Coordinates of C-alpha atoms in Angstrom, one line a residue:
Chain S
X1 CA 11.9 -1.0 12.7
X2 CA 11.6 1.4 10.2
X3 CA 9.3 4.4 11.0
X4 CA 7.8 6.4 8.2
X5 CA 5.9 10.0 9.0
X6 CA 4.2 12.1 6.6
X7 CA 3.1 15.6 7.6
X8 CA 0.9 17.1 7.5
X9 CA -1.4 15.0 8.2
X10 CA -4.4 17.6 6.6
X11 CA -3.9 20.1 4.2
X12 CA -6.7 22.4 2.2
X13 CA -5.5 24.6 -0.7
X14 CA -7.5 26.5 -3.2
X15 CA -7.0 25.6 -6.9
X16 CA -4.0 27.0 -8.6
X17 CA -1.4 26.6 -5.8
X18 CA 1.5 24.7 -6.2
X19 CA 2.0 22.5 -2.8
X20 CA 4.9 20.4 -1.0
X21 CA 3.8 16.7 0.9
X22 CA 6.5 15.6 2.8
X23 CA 7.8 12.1 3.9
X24 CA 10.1 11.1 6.6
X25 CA 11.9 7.2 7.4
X26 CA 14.2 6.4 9.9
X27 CA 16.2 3.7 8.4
X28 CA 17.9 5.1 5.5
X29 CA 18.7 1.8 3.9
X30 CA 16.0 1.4 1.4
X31 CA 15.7 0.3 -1.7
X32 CA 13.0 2.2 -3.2
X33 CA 10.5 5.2 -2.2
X34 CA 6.8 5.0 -3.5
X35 CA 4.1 7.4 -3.7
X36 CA 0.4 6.4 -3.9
X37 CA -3.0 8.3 -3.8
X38 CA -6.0 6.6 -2.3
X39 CA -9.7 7.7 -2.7
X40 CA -12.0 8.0 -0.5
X41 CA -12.9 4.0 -0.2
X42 CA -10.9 3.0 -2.9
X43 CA -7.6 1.4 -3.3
X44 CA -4.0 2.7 -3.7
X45 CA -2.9 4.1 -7.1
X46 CA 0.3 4.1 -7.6
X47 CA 1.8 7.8 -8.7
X48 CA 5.8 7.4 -8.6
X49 CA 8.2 4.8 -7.8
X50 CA 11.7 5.8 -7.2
X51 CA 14.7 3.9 -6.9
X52 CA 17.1 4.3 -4.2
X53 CA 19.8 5.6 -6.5
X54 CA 17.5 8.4 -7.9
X55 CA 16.9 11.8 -6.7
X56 CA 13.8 12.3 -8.3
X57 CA 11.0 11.1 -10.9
X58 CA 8.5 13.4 -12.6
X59 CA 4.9 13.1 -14.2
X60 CA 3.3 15.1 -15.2
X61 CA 2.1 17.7 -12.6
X62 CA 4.2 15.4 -10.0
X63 CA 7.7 15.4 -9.1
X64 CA 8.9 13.3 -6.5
X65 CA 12.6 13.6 -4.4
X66 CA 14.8 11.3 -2.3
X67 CA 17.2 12.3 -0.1
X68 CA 18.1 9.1 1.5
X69 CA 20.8 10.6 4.0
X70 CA 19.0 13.1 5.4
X71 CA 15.2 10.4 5.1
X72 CA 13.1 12.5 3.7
X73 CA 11.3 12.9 0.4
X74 CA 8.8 15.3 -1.2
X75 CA 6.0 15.5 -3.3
X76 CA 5.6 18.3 -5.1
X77 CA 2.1 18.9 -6.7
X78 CA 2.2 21.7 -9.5
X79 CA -1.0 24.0 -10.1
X80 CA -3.5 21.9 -7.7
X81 CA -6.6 20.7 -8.9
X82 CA -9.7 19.8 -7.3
X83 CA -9.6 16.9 -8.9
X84 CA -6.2 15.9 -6.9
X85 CA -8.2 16.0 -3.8
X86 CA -7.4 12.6 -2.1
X87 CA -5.0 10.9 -0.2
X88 CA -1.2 10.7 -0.6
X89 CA 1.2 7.6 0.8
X90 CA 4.3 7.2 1.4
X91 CA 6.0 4.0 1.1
X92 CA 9.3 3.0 1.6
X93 CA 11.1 -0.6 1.1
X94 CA 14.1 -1.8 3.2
X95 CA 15.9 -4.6 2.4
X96 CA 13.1 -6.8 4.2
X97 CA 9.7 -7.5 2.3
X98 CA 6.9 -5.3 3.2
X99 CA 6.3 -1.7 1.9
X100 CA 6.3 0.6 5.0
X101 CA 3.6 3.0 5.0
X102 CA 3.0 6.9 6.4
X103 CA -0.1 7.4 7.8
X104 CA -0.9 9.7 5.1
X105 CA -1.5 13.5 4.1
X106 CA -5.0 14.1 3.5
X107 CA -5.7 16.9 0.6
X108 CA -8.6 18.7 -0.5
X109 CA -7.9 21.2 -2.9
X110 CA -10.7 24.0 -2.8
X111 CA -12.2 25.1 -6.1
Chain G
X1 CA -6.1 -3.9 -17.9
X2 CA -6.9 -6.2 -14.5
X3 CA -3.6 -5.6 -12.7
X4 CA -4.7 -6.8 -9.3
X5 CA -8.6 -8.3 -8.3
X6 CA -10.0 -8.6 -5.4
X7 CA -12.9 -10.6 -4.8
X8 CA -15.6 -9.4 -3.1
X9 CA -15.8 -6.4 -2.7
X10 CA -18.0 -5.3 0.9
X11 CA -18.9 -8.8 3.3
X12 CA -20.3 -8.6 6.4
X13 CA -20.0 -11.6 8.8
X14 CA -20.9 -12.7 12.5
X15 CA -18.7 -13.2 15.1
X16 CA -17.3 -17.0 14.8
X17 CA -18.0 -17.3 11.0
X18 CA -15.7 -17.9 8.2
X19 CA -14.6 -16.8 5.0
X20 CA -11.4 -16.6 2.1
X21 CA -10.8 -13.3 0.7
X22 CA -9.4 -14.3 -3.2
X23 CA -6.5 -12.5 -4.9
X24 CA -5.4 -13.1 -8.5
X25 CA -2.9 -10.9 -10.4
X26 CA -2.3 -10.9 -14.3
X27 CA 0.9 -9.1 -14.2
X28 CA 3.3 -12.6 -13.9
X29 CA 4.2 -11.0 -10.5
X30 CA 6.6 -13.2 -8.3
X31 CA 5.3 -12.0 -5.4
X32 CA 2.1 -11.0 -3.4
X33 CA 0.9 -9.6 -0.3
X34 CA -2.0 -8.9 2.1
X35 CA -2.7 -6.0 4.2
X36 CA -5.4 -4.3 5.9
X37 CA -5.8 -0.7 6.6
X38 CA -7.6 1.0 9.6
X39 CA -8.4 4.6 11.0
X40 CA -4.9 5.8 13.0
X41 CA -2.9 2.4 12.1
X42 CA -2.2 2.9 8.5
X43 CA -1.7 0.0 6.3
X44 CA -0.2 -3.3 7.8
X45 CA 1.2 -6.2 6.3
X46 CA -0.6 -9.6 7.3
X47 CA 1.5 -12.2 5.6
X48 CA 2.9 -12.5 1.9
X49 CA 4.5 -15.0 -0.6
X50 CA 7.7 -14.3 -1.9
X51 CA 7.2 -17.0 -4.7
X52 CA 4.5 -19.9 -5.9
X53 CA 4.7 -22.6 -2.8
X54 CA 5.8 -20.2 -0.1
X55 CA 4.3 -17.9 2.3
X56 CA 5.3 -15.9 5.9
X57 CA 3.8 -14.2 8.2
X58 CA 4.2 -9.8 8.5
X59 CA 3.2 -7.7 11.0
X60 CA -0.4 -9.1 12.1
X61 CA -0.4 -12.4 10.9
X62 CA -2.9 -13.8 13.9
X63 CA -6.2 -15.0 13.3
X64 CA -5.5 -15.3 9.2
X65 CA -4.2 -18.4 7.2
X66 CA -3.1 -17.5 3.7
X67 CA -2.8 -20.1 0.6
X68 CA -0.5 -19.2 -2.6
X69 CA -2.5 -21.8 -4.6
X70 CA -0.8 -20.9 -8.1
X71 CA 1.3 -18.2 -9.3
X72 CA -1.5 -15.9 -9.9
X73 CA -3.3 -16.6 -6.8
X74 CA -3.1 -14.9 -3.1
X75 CA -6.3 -16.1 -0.7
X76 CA -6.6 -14.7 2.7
X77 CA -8.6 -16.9 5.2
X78 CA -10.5 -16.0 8.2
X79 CA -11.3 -19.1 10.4
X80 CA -13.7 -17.7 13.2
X81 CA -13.5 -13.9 11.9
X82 CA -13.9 -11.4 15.5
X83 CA -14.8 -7.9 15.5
X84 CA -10.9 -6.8 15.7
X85 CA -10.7 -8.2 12.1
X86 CA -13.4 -5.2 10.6
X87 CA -10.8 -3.3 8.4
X88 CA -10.4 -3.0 4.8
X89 CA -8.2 -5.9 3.2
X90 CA -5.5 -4.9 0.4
X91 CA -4.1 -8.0 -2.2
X92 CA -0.7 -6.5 -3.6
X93 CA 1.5 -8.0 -6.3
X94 CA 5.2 -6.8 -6.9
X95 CA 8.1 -8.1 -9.6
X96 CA 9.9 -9.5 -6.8
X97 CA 10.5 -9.9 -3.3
X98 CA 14.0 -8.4 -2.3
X99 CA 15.1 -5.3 -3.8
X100 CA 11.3 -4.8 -5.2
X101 CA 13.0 -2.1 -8.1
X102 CA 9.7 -2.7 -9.7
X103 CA 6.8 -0.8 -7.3
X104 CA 3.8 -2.8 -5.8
X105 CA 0.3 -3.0 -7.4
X106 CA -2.2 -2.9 -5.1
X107 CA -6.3 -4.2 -5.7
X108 CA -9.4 -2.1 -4.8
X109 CA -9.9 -3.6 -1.3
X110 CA -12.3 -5.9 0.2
X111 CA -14.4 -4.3 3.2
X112 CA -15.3 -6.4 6.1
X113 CA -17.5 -5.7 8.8
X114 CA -17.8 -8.0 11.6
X115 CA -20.9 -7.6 13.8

């Protein structure tokens, strides 16, 4: 079963830092990687997809890697805004059906 | 710009009562999902339907009945809802089911409280 763990789990940075999430699967064999931010008592918002033979996607302030042999990817958040204070998920797809999720890194950026 | 609605929004419900949480999706999505989400456990797939007319279960499928009653349409039943089932409920749609090169679009969430 494939395991997916982000860490850390909590992070606080004051505005203007640049900042790393990272995500970690077991099962190399996927398909895809997705990153998603979730509000406190919202819903999921999707922020990048990438495929599995991609190394990276970029918007805006975001830029996302995959390095499926080693299972990792990062999220790399550029000049941190308070207003990118949420909750950031990792998803991963094997070749089964469901999105695996991390648990989540929960950011507050300080102003 | 709908994307994925959930309908409602907050419910709260007694031990032993029933309910149908509705999906719909405006994307022409082949295929949609339910999951809930809880404190520690992350988000969990209940069951999903890879196309119109079929359905299977996911991770924690007992306790729920799901109907794909059209293309657009994903409805999650409860049929004698317990206090185990307060979470927050997530409808997703994605292009397809295997090799989903396309992402998933997830709702807003429906959150239940059972008392």
């Amino acid at each position: 079963k494939q395991e997916v763990t982000q860490i850390p789990a909590a992070l606080s940075v004051p505005e203007g830092e640049n900042l790393v999430l990272n995500c970690s699967f077991t099962d190399s064999a996927i398909y895809n990687l997705q990153w998603f931010r979730q509000d406190p008592g919202k819903g999921l918002t999707s922020l990048l997809l990438i495929q599995s033979s991609q190394r990276e996607q970029t918007s805006g302030r975001l830029n996302a890697s995959l390095d499926k042999s080693s299972g990792r990817s990062t999220l790399y958040i550029a000049a941190s805004q308070p207003g990118d204070s949420a909750t950031y998920l990792c998803a991963v797809i094997n070749s089964g059906y469901a999105l695996n999720f991390g648990k989540g890194t929960s950011l507050l950026v300080t102003p | 710009n709908a994307g994925v609605t959930q309908t409602p929004k907050f419910q709260v419900l007694k031990t032993g009562q029933s309910m149908t949480l509705q999906c719909a999706q405006d994307m022409n999505h082949n295929s949609m999902y339910w999951y809930r989400q809880d404190p520690g456990m992350g988000l969990r797939l209940i069951y999903y339907s890879a196309s119109e007319g079929t359905t299977d279960k996911g991770e924690v499928p007992n306790g729920y009945n799901v109907s794909r009653l059209n293309k657009r349409e994903f409805s999650l039943r409860l049929e004698s809802a317990a206090p185990s089932q307060t979470s927050v409920y997530f409808c997703a749609s994605s292009e397809a089911l295997a090799r989903a090169n396309y992402g998933y679009t997830f709702g807003s969430g429906t959150r239940l409280t059972v008392v």
